[in-house]
Amino acid sequence: MANKTAVQATINGEDVEFLCEPHQSLLEVLRDVLRLTGTKEGCNNGNCGACNVILDGVLVNSCLVLGVEAQGKRITTIEGIAPPHGLHPLQQKFLEHAALQCGICTPGFIISAKALLDHKPHPSEHEVRHWLAGNLCRCTGYDKIVRAVLDAADVMAVEVSK
Amino acid sequence: MQAFEYIPATTVKEAIAILAREGEQARVLSGGTDLIVQLREGRRKVRAVIDIKQIPEVNELSYDPATGLQIGAAVPCYRIYGSPAIAAAYPGLIDAVSLIGGVQIQGRATLGGNLCNSSPAADSIPALIAHQASALVMGENGERRIPIEEFCIAPGRTQLQRGEILLSIHIPPVSPYSGGAYLRFIPRNEMDIAVVGVGAWVALDQSGTTITAARIALGAVAPTPLYVPESGAGLIGKLVSSETVAEAATIAQAAARPITDMRGSAQQRSHLVGVLTRRALHIALKRAGYKSA
Ligand SMILES: Cc1cc2nc3c(=O)[nH]c(=O)nc-3n(C[C@H](O)[C@H](O)[C@H](O)COP(=O)(O)OP(=O)(O)OC[C@H]3O[C@@H](n4cnc5c(N)ncnc54)[C@H](O)[C@@H]3O)c2cc1C
Ligand code: FES
Ligand code: FES
């Protein structure tokens, strides 16, 4: 059927080129073509946030973006969050606050939280809850996730002021 | 997902030519938050998907206090509420734009897509109607402007003819002592489809006490978003009071033709039209500068 298209994008700071069919979502491309399986599929229709990535600085559901739409774009996935050694403060705080159980929602939450803190380094609790409303978690009851994000924001503020 | 050809159009002319040639077999891709889901679920079958996001004109977002607000068809929601000048001038539009999906939906979803998808429950449409917005449409034979209240003709169907594309949405300049609001009822706090939505807009005289113009539009209570001119007309020349607002709400209730479905019963919807019309009008009045005694 349709021919494969060559797409160039920058993923987690690295220039990549991949082949994909027009009907493949960015989520399928990340997982099945590029083997970046940290990004998860939950609902595949925009409701759960497990597939969230940052596309040119904007938080999006990768299941609602076509792989071909990534042409020329910068994408950050969960694999691009941690520094070369150690963990990102968000990852560290998710561990400390036990903000995950089964973990399938975690990459999506961390990406969403990262996009929030990039955009607003000192969010209120209400802002965190509002921003994370598009991410579903069946295990934690959300409270620990909200605490972890608020705590990470504090830690990052201290790091910046150092 | 079904296979299709992906065409990243770079000019309006190119997009129109493909739409004219392919008819129902081609579909415009804006943010994709409706279209990609529909293609995946097989609710829509197409041979070609025309991405319009690389066309410069449809990405323009401009606000000028003298001429009003122009929103290109491919401008995502976050850019609209991200502009402090637009947010200050049109809080009633922002009400709607900032509750479409969650933040990650707003990163992609456009008002153009919300309008062209023509869902009876689309949140931006009652707000746009209340603000007297119009759609600029272009086809092979040139441009035409359609008032938003006439744009949707049935669920999933619009005034757009074969070969026509929505270019932009225009909202008139803000008149003094005017204000708008949009409210919806959903069973949860975020991320749901409206059981009822109400857009309201009012203008007051210089004393800030008498209504000089008003527009009410309803969502999810008819096959298309519903403009209720008689509800606004009944307010003209009246002094602001709870009674006048309640009368307008009763007229809106009478115009609604709600159905019972999984989201709510007709009776509940009718009740909600009354409650939300009153509340939306009160917010709009406040934004217009009315100070309750
Ligand atoms: C999880 C989730 C939550 C949602 N929540 C809400 C909500 O709260 N409220 C709400 O109203 N909607 C909601 N939606 C629906 C959707 O996000 C909105 O309708 C959105 O505004 C659609 O815009 P889009 O740019 O993504 O449209 P697209 O999917 O790109 O397009 C929608 C339709 O319009 C056509 N089209 C788009 N642009 C043009 C154009 N310029 N000319 C001609 N035709 C065009 C397309 O061909 C398609 O048929 C939600 C969707 C999801 C997945
Ligand atoms: S998999 Fe994309 S939102 Fe659920
Ligand atoms: S930890 Fe299991 S879904 Fe969130």
Short mmCIF file of C-alpha atoms and ligand atoms in Angstrom, two decimals:
data_model
loop_
_atom_site.label_atom_id
_atom_site.label_comp_id
_atom_site.label_asym_id
_atom_site.label_seq_id
_atom_site.Cartn_x
_atom_site.Cartn_y
_atom_site.Cartn_z
CA MET A 1 0.00 0.00 0.00
CA ALA A 2 1.32 3.46 0.86
CA ASN A 3 5.05 3.99 0.46
CA LYS A 4 7.25 4.52 3.45
CA THR A 5 8.36 8.08 4.03
CA ALA A 6 11.78 9.10 5.32
CA VAL A 7 11.45 11.41 8.30
CA GLN A 8 14.21 13.40 9.98
CA ALA A 9 13.77 14.55 13.53
CA THR A 10 15.80 15.33 16.63
CA ILE A 11 14.92 12.90 19.38
CA ASN A 12 16.38 13.49 22.83
CA GLY A 13 19.01 15.77 21.31
CA GLU A 14 20.10 13.29 18.67
CA ASP A 15 19.41 13.67 14.94
CA VAL A 16 17.64 10.58 13.68
CA GLU A 17 16.13 9.49 10.40
CA PHE A 18 13.49 6.80 10.23
CA LEU A 19 11.12 5.27 7.72
CA CYS A 20 7.44 5.08 8.49
CA GLU A 21 4.08 4.68 6.84
CA PRO A 22 1.72 7.66 6.89
CA HIS A 23 -0.79 5.92 9.14
CA GLN A 24 1.73 5.03 11.84
CA SER A 25 1.42 7.19 14.92
CA LEU A 26 4.44 8.83 16.49
CA LEU A 27 3.86 6.44 19.40
CA GLU A 28 4.19 3.41 17.12
CA VAL A 29 7.27 4.89 15.49
CA LEU A 30 8.94 5.57 18.84
CA ARG A 31 8.21 2.10 20.19
CA ASP A 32 8.25 -0.20 17.16
CA VAL A 33 10.63 1.53 14.75
CA LEU A 34 13.04 3.34 17.05
CA ARG A 35 12.72 0.88 19.94
CA LEU A 36 12.26 3.71 22.44
CA THR A 37 9.84 1.66 24.49
CA GLY A 38 9.85 3.93 27.54
CA THR A 39 6.88 5.78 26.05
CA LYS A 40 3.80 3.66 26.82
CA GLU A 41 0.55 2.92 25.09
CA GLY A 42 -2.50 2.97 27.32
CA CYS A 43 -5.71 3.95 25.55
CA ASN A 44 -4.39 4.89 22.10
CA ASN A 45 -7.03 7.62 21.86
CA GLY A 46 -5.78 10.63 23.80
CA ASN A 47 -7.36 9.93 27.15
CA CYS A 48 -4.64 8.46 29.38
CA GLY A 49 -1.40 10.40 28.80
CA ALA A 50 0.83 7.30 28.99
CA CYS A 51 2.20 8.16 25.54
CA ASN A 52 3.01 11.82 26.28
CA VAL A 53 6.11 13.36 24.73
CA ILE A 54 7.32 16.94 24.31
CA LEU A 55 7.19 18.08 20.68
CA ASP A 56 8.98 21.37 19.94
CA GLY A 57 8.48 22.36 23.57
CA VAL A 58 4.77 21.46 23.63
CA LEU A 59 3.28 18.55 25.57
CA VAL A 60 1.37 16.20 23.24
CA ASN A 61 -0.13 12.70 23.16
CA SER A 62 2.14 10.78 20.76
CA CYS A 63 -0.79 8.47 19.90
CA LEU A 64 -2.53 11.50 18.34
CA VAL A 65 0.43 12.59 16.22
CA LEU A 66 1.41 10.86 12.98
CA GLY A 67 5.03 9.74 12.67
CA VAL A 68 5.30 11.75 9.45
CA GLU A 69 4.28 14.89 11.33
CA ALA A 70 7.56 14.65 13.27
CA GLN A 71 9.51 15.85 10.23
CA GLY A 72 11.97 18.55 11.35
CA LYS A 73 10.74 18.50 14.94
CA ARG A 74 12.49 18.21 18.31
CA ILE A 75 11.07 15.46 20.50
CA THR A 76 11.78 14.64 24.13
CA THR A 77 10.76 11.22 25.40
CA ILE A 78 11.23 9.69 28.83
CA GLU A 79 14.59 8.31 27.63
CA GLY A 80 15.83 11.91 27.31
CA ILE A 81 14.96 13.05 30.81
CA ALA A 82 17.81 11.78 33.00
CA PRO A 83 21.25 13.42 32.91
CA PRO A 84 24.13 11.16 31.71
CA HIS A 85 24.75 10.01 35.27
CA GLY A 86 21.97 9.65 37.81
CA LEU A 87 18.33 10.64 37.74
CA HIS A 88 16.33 13.76 36.98
CA PRO A 89 14.93 15.31 40.20
CA LEU A 90 11.44 14.28 39.06
CA GLN A 91 12.53 10.65 38.75
CA GLN A 92 14.30 10.83 42.11
CA LYS A 93 11.24 12.30 43.82
CA PHE A 94 8.88 9.76 42.24
CA LEU A 95 11.03 7.07 43.86
CA GLU A 96 11.24 8.80 47.25
CA HIS A 97 7.50 9.49 47.39
CA ALA A 98 6.57 6.02 46.07
CA ALA A 99 4.65 7.83 43.32
CA LEU A 100 4.44 4.68 41.24
CA GLN A 101 3.30 1.12 41.69
CA CYS A 102 2.90 -0.82 38.44
CA GLY A 103 4.68 2.01 36.61
CA ILE A 104 2.92 2.02 33.26
CA CYS A 105 1.70 5.58 33.73
CA THR A 106 5.01 6.86 35.11
CA PRO A 107 6.84 7.89 31.91
CA GLY A 108 3.80 9.90 30.86
CA PHE A 109 3.49 11.59 34.24
CA ILE A 110 7.18 12.46 34.34
CA ILE A 111 7.06 13.91 30.83
CA SER A 112 3.94 15.94 31.67
CA ALA A 113 5.51 17.17 34.90
CA LYS A 114 8.72 18.05 33.05
CA ALA A 115 6.72 20.09 30.53
CA LEU A 116 4.94 21.83 33.41
CA LEU A 117 8.15 22.71 35.26
CA ASP A 118 9.82 23.90 32.02
CA HIS A 119 6.91 26.24 31.56
CA LYS A 120 6.23 27.10 35.18
CA PRO A 121 9.03 26.28 37.65
CA HIS A 122 6.97 27.05 40.78
CA PRO A 123 3.50 25.60 40.25
CA SER A 124 0.87 25.57 42.97
CA GLU A 125 -0.69 22.26 43.98
CA HIS A 126 -3.79 23.24 42.02
CA GLU A 127 -1.71 23.92 38.92
CA VAL A 128 0.02 20.55 39.22
CA ARG A 129 -3.33 18.77 39.51
CA HIS A 130 -4.79 20.70 36.60
CA TRP A 131 -1.75 20.08 34.39
CA LEU A 132 -1.74 16.35 35.15
CA ALA A 133 -5.49 15.91 34.59
CA GLY A 134 -4.81 14.27 31.23
CA ASN A 135 -2.70 11.53 32.81
CA LEU A 136 -4.46 8.54 34.31
CA CYS A 137 -3.11 6.30 37.06
CA ARG A 138 -5.00 3.28 38.31
CA CYS A 139 -2.63 2.51 41.20
CA THR A 140 -1.39 5.45 43.24
CA GLY A 141 -4.45 7.60 43.87
CA TYR A 142 -2.50 10.59 42.45
CA ASP A 143 -1.63 12.23 45.75
CA LYS A 144 1.89 10.84 45.90
CA ILE A 145 2.46 11.92 42.31
CA VAL A 146 1.40 15.48 43.12
CA ARG A 147 3.68 15.54 46.21
CA ALA A 148 6.60 14.20 44.16
CA VAL A 149 6.17 16.90 41.50
CA LEU A 150 5.89 19.70 44.07
CA ASP A 151 8.95 18.38 45.90
CA ALA A 152 10.94 18.09 42.65
CA ALA A 153 10.03 21.71 41.83
CA ASP A 154 11.47 22.79 45.21
CA VAL A 155 14.66 20.79 44.69
CA MET A 156 15.11 22.20 41.19
CA ALA A 157 14.59 25.75 42.49
CA VAL A 158 17.38 25.21 45.04
CA GLU A 159 19.66 23.76 42.34
CA VAL A 160 19.05 26.77 40.12
CA SER A 161 19.80 29.23 42.93
CA LYS A 162 23.06 27.46 43.81
CA MET B 1 -4.92 2.35 11.45
CA GLN B 2 -6.18 2.31 7.84
CA ALA B 3 -3.63 3.23 5.18
CA PHE B 4 -3.80 6.66 3.55
CA GLU B 5 -1.61 9.08 1.70
CA TYR B 6 -0.19 11.94 3.80
CA ILE B 7 0.10 15.25 1.99
CA PRO B 8 1.79 18.13 3.82
CA ALA B 9 0.30 21.03 1.86
CA THR B 10 2.32 24.22 1.78
CA THR B 11 -0.25 26.54 0.22
CA VAL B 12 -4.00 27.03 0.60
CA LYS B 13 -4.35 26.60 -3.16
CA GLU B 14 -2.71 23.19 -3.06
CA ALA B 15 -4.97 22.02 -0.23
CA ILE B 16 -8.08 23.26 -2.06
CA ALA B 17 -7.05 21.55 -5.30
CA ILE B 18 -6.70 18.20 -3.53
CA LEU B 19 -10.00 18.65 -1.68
CA ALA B 20 -11.75 19.54 -4.94
CA ARG B 21 -10.30 16.51 -6.70
CA GLU B 22 -10.79 13.94 -3.93
CA GLY B 23 -14.05 15.14 -2.36
CA GLU B 24 -15.03 12.94 0.61
CA GLN B 25 -11.92 10.84 0.02
CA ALA B 26 -9.68 13.58 1.40
CA ARG B 27 -9.73 15.17 4.81
CA VAL B 28 -7.87 18.13 6.30
CA LEU B 29 -5.55 17.33 9.21
CA SER B 30 -5.16 20.13 11.71
CA GLY B 31 -4.34 19.05 15.29
CA GLY B 32 -5.60 15.54 14.54
CA THR B 33 -7.20 15.05 17.96
CA ASP B 34 -10.52 14.19 16.34
CA LEU B 35 -9.39 12.98 12.92
CA ILE B 36 -6.69 10.53 14.00
CA VAL B 37 -9.04 8.89 16.52
CA GLN B 38 -11.79 8.63 13.85
CA LEU B 39 -9.41 7.12 11.29
CA ARG B 40 -8.05 4.65 13.80
CA GLU B 41 -11.50 3.55 14.87
CA GLY B 42 -12.64 3.28 11.25
CA ARG B 43 -15.36 5.89 11.78
CA ARG B 44 -14.00 7.77 8.79
CA LYS B 45 -12.43 6.32 5.67
CA VAL B 46 -10.14 8.45 3.53
CA ARG B 47 -7.57 8.07 0.80
CA ALA B 48 -5.67 11.28 1.54
CA VAL B 49 -4.94 13.29 4.65
CA ILE B 50 -3.93 16.88 3.95
CA ASP B 51 -1.83 18.39 6.72
CA ILE B 52 -2.38 22.16 6.75
CA LYS B 53 0.03 23.01 9.57
CA GLN B 54 2.78 24.09 7.18
CA ILE B 55 0.59 26.66 5.44
CA PRO B 56 1.63 30.07 6.85
CA GLU B 57 -1.81 31.82 6.63
CA VAL B 58 -3.66 29.26 8.73
CA ASN B 59 -1.06 29.55 11.52
CA GLU B 60 -1.64 33.26 11.99
CA LEU B 61 -3.05 34.50 15.26
CA SER B 62 -3.53 38.23 15.46
CA TYR B 63 -5.34 40.57 17.75
CA ASP B 64 -5.88 44.24 17.11
CA PRO B 65 -8.22 46.20 19.42
CA ALA B 66 -9.50 48.06 16.36
CA THR B 67 -10.24 45.08 14.11
CA GLY B 68 -10.67 42.20 16.52
CA LEU B 69 -9.25 38.70 16.80
CA GLN B 70 -8.27 36.51 13.88
CA ILE B 71 -7.53 32.86 14.63
CA GLY B 72 -5.98 30.83 11.82
CA ALA B 73 -7.59 27.42 11.35
CA ALA B 74 -4.43 25.58 12.43
CA VAL B 75 -3.67 27.59 15.59
CA PRO B 76 -3.69 25.25 18.60
CA CYS B 77 -5.60 26.21 21.76
CA TYR B 78 -2.49 26.81 23.88
CA ARG B 79 -1.39 29.67 21.65
CA ILE B 80 -4.71 31.42 22.17
CA TYR B 81 -4.73 31.37 25.96
CA GLY B 82 -0.95 31.86 25.92
CA SER B 83 -1.40 35.37 24.57
CA PRO B 84 -1.96 37.78 27.49
CA ALA B 85 -3.61 40.39 25.23
CA ILE B 86 -6.12 37.90 23.82
CA ALA B 87 -6.79 36.36 27.23
CA ALA B 88 -7.54 39.81 28.66
CA ALA B 89 -9.78 40.85 25.77
CA TYR B 90 -11.83 37.66 25.33
CA PRO B 91 -12.09 35.83 28.68
CA GLY B 92 -15.30 34.15 27.51
CA LEU B 93 -13.46 32.52 24.62
CA ILE B 94 -10.61 31.53 26.93
CA ASP B 95 -13.15 29.77 29.20
CA ALA B 96 -13.87 27.38 26.31
CA VAL B 97 -10.38 27.09 24.84
CA SER B 98 -8.80 26.16 28.17
CA LEU B 99 -11.21 23.33 28.90
CA ILE B 100 -10.93 21.43 25.61
CA GLY B 101 -9.33 18.14 26.70
CA GLY B 102 -6.28 18.47 28.93
CA VAL B 103 -3.05 20.39 28.45
CA GLN B 104 -1.68 17.85 25.97
CA ILE B 105 -4.83 17.98 23.84
CA GLN B 106 -4.63 21.79 23.90
CA GLY B 107 -1.08 21.51 22.55
CA ARG B 108 -2.56 20.20 19.29
CA ALA B 109 -6.32 20.83 19.15
CA THR B 110 -7.48 23.82 17.11
CA LEU B 111 -10.70 25.83 17.07
CA GLY B 112 -10.80 25.17 13.33
CA GLY B 113 -10.89 21.43 14.00
CA ASN B 114 -13.42 21.84 16.81
CA LEU B 115 -15.69 23.74 14.43
CA CYS B 116 -15.20 21.55 11.33
CA ASN B 117 -15.67 18.34 13.32
CA SER B 118 -19.15 19.72 14.06
CA SER B 119 -19.91 17.85 17.25
CA PRO B 120 -23.12 19.04 18.96
CA ALA B 121 -21.09 19.16 22.20
CA ALA B 122 -18.01 20.99 20.84
CA ASP B 123 -17.02 23.45 23.54
CA SER B 124 -15.70 26.32 21.46
CA ILE B 125 -18.75 26.69 19.23
CA PRO B 126 -21.29 28.16 21.71
CA ALA B 127 -18.58 30.54 22.92
CA LEU B 128 -17.77 31.59 19.35
CA ILE B 129 -21.45 32.11 18.52
CA ALA B 130 -21.96 34.20 21.66
CA HIS B 131 -19.01 36.38 20.58
CA GLN B 132 -20.54 36.86 17.13
CA ALA B 133 -17.65 35.10 15.42
CA SER B 134 -17.56 34.20 11.74
CA ALA B 135 -15.67 31.67 9.66
CA LEU B 136 -13.64 32.60 6.60
CA VAL B 137 -13.88 29.78 4.07
CA MET B 138 -12.05 29.46 0.77
CA GLY B 139 -12.71 27.28 -2.25
CA GLU B 140 -11.81 27.18 -5.92
CA ASN B 141 -14.20 30.07 -6.58
CA GLY B 142 -12.90 32.35 -3.86
CA GLU B 143 -13.71 33.25 -0.28
CA ARG B 144 -16.92 33.51 1.70
CA ARG B 145 -17.70 34.36 5.29
CA ILE B 146 -20.14 32.29 7.33
CA PRO B 147 -21.55 33.27 10.75
CA ILE B 148 -20.57 30.50 13.17
CA GLU B 149 -24.21 29.85 14.10
CA GLU B 150 -24.83 28.76 10.49
CA PHE B 151 -21.65 26.73 10.03
CA CYS B 152 -22.73 23.36 11.45
CA ILE B 153 -25.69 21.69 9.76
CA ALA B 154 -25.75 18.23 11.38
CA PRO B 155 -23.53 16.16 13.67
CA GLY B 156 -20.23 15.84 11.77
CA ARG B 157 -21.51 17.95 8.84
CA THR B 158 -20.83 21.58 8.02
CA GLN B 159 -21.56 24.20 5.38
CA LEU B 160 -18.20 23.42 3.73
CA GLN B 161 -18.72 22.37 0.12
CA ARG B 162 -16.48 20.11 -1.93
CA GLY B 163 -13.10 21.78 -2.33
CA GLU B 164 -13.62 24.26 0.51
CA ILE B 165 -11.33 24.78 3.47
CA LEU B 166 -11.73 26.82 6.63
CA LEU B 167 -9.04 29.51 6.69
CA SER B 168 -9.72 31.39 9.90
CA ILE B 169 -12.19 32.45 12.54
CA HIS B 170 -12.79 36.12 13.24
CA ILE B 171 -14.21 37.69 16.39
CA PRO B 172 -15.25 41.37 16.27
CA PRO B 173 -13.38 43.95 18.37
CA VAL B 174 -14.34 44.18 22.03
CA SER B 175 -16.96 46.86 22.55
CA PRO B 176 -16.87 48.91 25.75
CA TYR B 177 -18.85 47.52 28.69
CA SER B 178 -19.13 44.07 27.13
CA GLY B 179 -18.20 40.63 28.39
CA GLY B 180 -18.55 36.96 27.55
CA ALA B 181 -18.47 33.62 29.37
CA TYR B 182 -18.67 29.91 28.60
CA LEU B 183 -19.69 27.25 31.11
CA ARG B 184 -20.25 23.54 30.69
CA PHE B 185 -21.45 20.77 32.91
CA ILE B 186 -19.47 17.53 33.04
CA PRO B 187 -19.63 14.81 35.69
CA ARG B 188 -15.91 15.14 36.52
CA ASN B 189 -13.60 18.14 36.87
CA GLU B 190 -11.59 17.73 33.65
CA MET B 191 -11.39 15.77 30.41
CA ASP B 192 -14.99 14.96 29.54
CA ILE B 193 -17.61 15.79 26.94
CA ALA B 194 -20.14 18.48 27.80
CA VAL B 195 -23.56 17.30 29.02
CA VAL B 196 -24.61 20.89 28.38
CA GLY B 197 -22.56 23.95 27.44
CA VAL B 198 -23.67 27.60 27.44
CA GLY B 199 -21.96 30.60 25.88
CA ALA B 200 -23.18 34.07 26.85
CA TRP B 201 -22.19 37.57 25.81
CA VAL B 202 -23.62 40.90 26.95
CA ALA B 203 -23.05 44.61 26.41
CA LEU B 204 -24.14 47.33 28.84
CA ASP B 205 -24.78 51.03 28.47
CA GLN B 206 -22.32 53.55 29.91
CA SER B 207 -23.95 53.50 33.31
CA GLY B 208 -23.26 49.79 33.47
CA THR B 209 -26.81 48.97 34.51
CA THR B 210 -28.86 48.51 31.33
CA ILE B 211 -28.31 45.74 28.79
CA THR B 212 -27.89 46.98 25.21
CA ALA B 213 -27.09 43.68 23.47
CA ALA B 214 -26.85 40.00 24.42
CA ARG B 215 -26.22 36.67 22.73
CA ILE B 216 -26.80 33.17 24.11
CA ALA B 217 -25.76 29.87 22.49
CA LEU B 218 -26.15 26.32 23.76
CA GLY B 219 -24.14 23.13 23.29
CA ALA B 220 -25.20 19.46 23.49
CA VAL B 221 -28.94 20.14 23.48
CA ALA B 222 -29.65 19.88 19.72
CA PRO B 223 -28.07 18.16 16.68
CA THR B 224 -25.85 21.22 16.23
CA PRO B 225 -24.70 23.98 18.58
CA LEU B 226 -27.75 26.17 19.00
CA TYR B 227 -27.94 29.96 18.80
CA VAL B 228 -30.96 31.28 20.74
CA PRO B 229 -31.45 34.85 19.46
CA GLU B 230 -34.70 35.35 21.37
CA SER B 231 -32.98 34.74 24.69
CA GLY B 232 -30.55 37.61 24.11
CA ALA B 233 -33.14 39.84 22.45
CA GLY B 234 -35.34 39.62 25.53
CA LEU B 235 -32.60 41.24 27.59
CA ILE B 236 -32.16 44.34 25.46
CA GLY B 237 -33.15 47.56 27.18
CA LYS B 238 -33.66 45.83 30.53
CA LEU B 239 -32.05 46.80 33.80
CA VAL B 240 -29.76 44.09 35.08
CA SER B 241 -31.44 42.00 37.78
CA SER B 242 -31.72 38.38 38.81
CA GLU B 243 -35.23 38.37 37.35
CA THR B 244 -34.16 39.54 33.88
CA VAL B 245 -31.36 36.97 33.85
CA ALA B 246 -33.80 34.25 34.92
CA GLU B 247 -36.20 35.22 32.11
CA ALA B 248 -33.43 34.84 29.52
CA ALA B 249 -32.60 31.43 30.99
CA THR B 250 -36.23 30.32 30.72
CA ILE B 251 -36.29 31.34 27.04
CA ALA B 252 -33.07 29.39 26.44
CA GLN B 253 -34.61 26.34 28.13
CA ALA B 254 -37.62 26.54 25.85
CA ALA B 255 -35.38 26.62 22.76
CA ALA B 256 -33.29 23.59 23.77
CA ARG B 257 -34.23 20.25 22.23
CA PRO B 258 -32.23 17.87 24.41
CA ILE B 259 -32.18 14.10 24.07
CA THR B 260 -31.53 11.40 26.64
CA ASP B 261 -28.28 9.50 26.18
CA MET B 262 -25.52 7.96 28.30
CA ARG B 263 -24.32 11.42 29.41
CA GLY B 264 -27.61 12.67 30.76
CA SER B 265 -31.37 12.68 30.44
CA ALA B 266 -33.35 15.25 28.49
CA GLN B 267 -34.84 16.48 31.75
CA GLN B 268 -31.44 16.93 33.38
CA ARG B 269 -30.16 18.72 30.30
CA SER B 270 -33.11 21.07 30.27
CA HIS B 271 -32.53 21.87 33.94
CA LEU B 272 -28.82 22.46 33.25
CA VAL B 273 -29.58 24.88 30.42
CA GLY B 274 -31.45 27.04 32.91
CA VAL B 275 -28.77 26.90 35.60
CA LEU B 276 -25.81 27.41 33.26
CA THR B 277 -27.47 30.21 31.28
CA ARG B 278 -28.07 32.14 34.49
CA ARG B 279 -24.54 31.56 35.73
CA ALA B 280 -22.89 32.32 32.39
CA LEU B 281 -24.90 35.54 32.10
CA HIS B 282 -23.89 36.61 35.60
CA ILE B 283 -20.23 36.05 34.79
CA ALA B 284 -20.56 37.87 31.45
CA LEU B 285 -22.30 40.79 33.18
CA LYS B 286 -19.55 41.01 35.75
CA ARG B 287 -16.92 41.00 33.02
CA ALA B 288 -18.86 43.71 31.22
CA GLY B 289 -18.42 45.89 34.28
CA TYR B 290 -21.74 45.42 36.06
CA LYS B 291 -21.34 45.85 39.79
CA SER B 292 -24.08 44.16 41.74
CA ALA B 293 -25.48 46.26 44.56
C1 LIG C 1 -8.91 13.06 25.01
C2 LIG C 1 -9.72 14.04 24.24
C3 LIG C 1 -10.45 15.02 24.93
C4 LIG C 1 -11.23 15.94 24.22
N1 LIG C 1 -11.91 16.87 24.92
C5 LIG C 1 -12.69 17.78 24.27
C6 LIG C 1 -13.42 18.75 24.99
O1 LIG C 1 -13.35 18.83 26.22
N2 LIG C 1 -14.21 19.61 24.29
C7 LIG C 1 -14.29 19.57 22.93
O2 LIG C 1 -15.02 20.36 22.36
N3 LIG C 1 -13.60 18.64 22.22
C8 LIG C 1 -12.81 17.75 22.86
N4 LIG C 1 -12.10 16.82 22.14
C9 LIG C 1 -12.21 16.77 20.68
C10 LIG C 1 -11.11 17.52 19.91
O3 LIG C 1 -9.93 17.63 20.65
C11 LIG C 1 -11.56 18.93 19.52
O4 LIG C 1 -12.73 18.85 18.74
C12 LIG C 1 -10.47 19.70 18.75
O5 LIG C 1 -10.74 21.07 18.79
C13 LIG C 1 -10.31 19.26 17.30
O6 LIG C 1 -9.31 20.05 16.71
P1 LIG C 1 -8.12 19.39 15.85
O7 LIG C 1 -7.29 20.52 15.36
O8 LIG C 1 -7.43 18.35 16.60
O9 LIG C 1 -8.99 18.77 14.67
P2 LIG C 1 -8.66 17.64 13.61
O10 LIG C 1 -8.79 16.31 14.23
O11 LIG C 1 -7.41 17.94 12.89
O12 LIG C 1 -9.90 17.90 12.62
C14 LIG C 1 -11.24 17.68 13.01
C15 LIG C 1 -12.13 17.63 11.78
O13 LIG C 1 -12.21 18.89 11.15
C16 LIG C 1 -11.71 18.83 9.82
N5 LIG C 1 -10.91 20.04 9.64
C17 LIG C 1 -9.96 20.50 10.50
N6 LIG C 1 -9.48 21.69 10.08
C18 LIG C 1 -10.13 21.98 8.93
C19 LIG C 1 -10.06 23.08 8.01
N7 LIG C 1 -9.23 24.12 8.21
N8 LIG C 1 -10.88 23.07 6.92
C20 LIG C 1 -11.73 22.03 6.72
N9 LIG C 1 -11.83 20.96 7.54
C21 LIG C 1 -11.05 20.93 8.64
C22 LIG C 1 -10.89 17.57 9.75
O14 LIG C 1 -10.83 17.04 8.44
C23 LIG C 1 -11.62 16.67 10.71
O15 LIG C 1 -12.71 16.07 10.09
C24 LIG C 1 -11.28 15.89 22.81
C25 LIG C 1 -10.54 14.93 22.12
C26 LIG C 1 -9.76 14.01 22.82
C27 LIG C 1 -8.97 12.99 22.07
S1 FES C 2 -2.01 6.07 24.71
FE1 FES C 2 -1.99 8.12 24.06
S2 FES C 2 -3.25 9.07 25.51
FE2 FES C 2 -3.45 6.98 26.04
S1 FES C 3 1.37 3.26 38.84
FE1 FES C 3 0.04 1.83 37.91
S2 FES C 3 -1.16 3.09 36.64
FE2 FES C 3 0.00 4.52 37.71
#
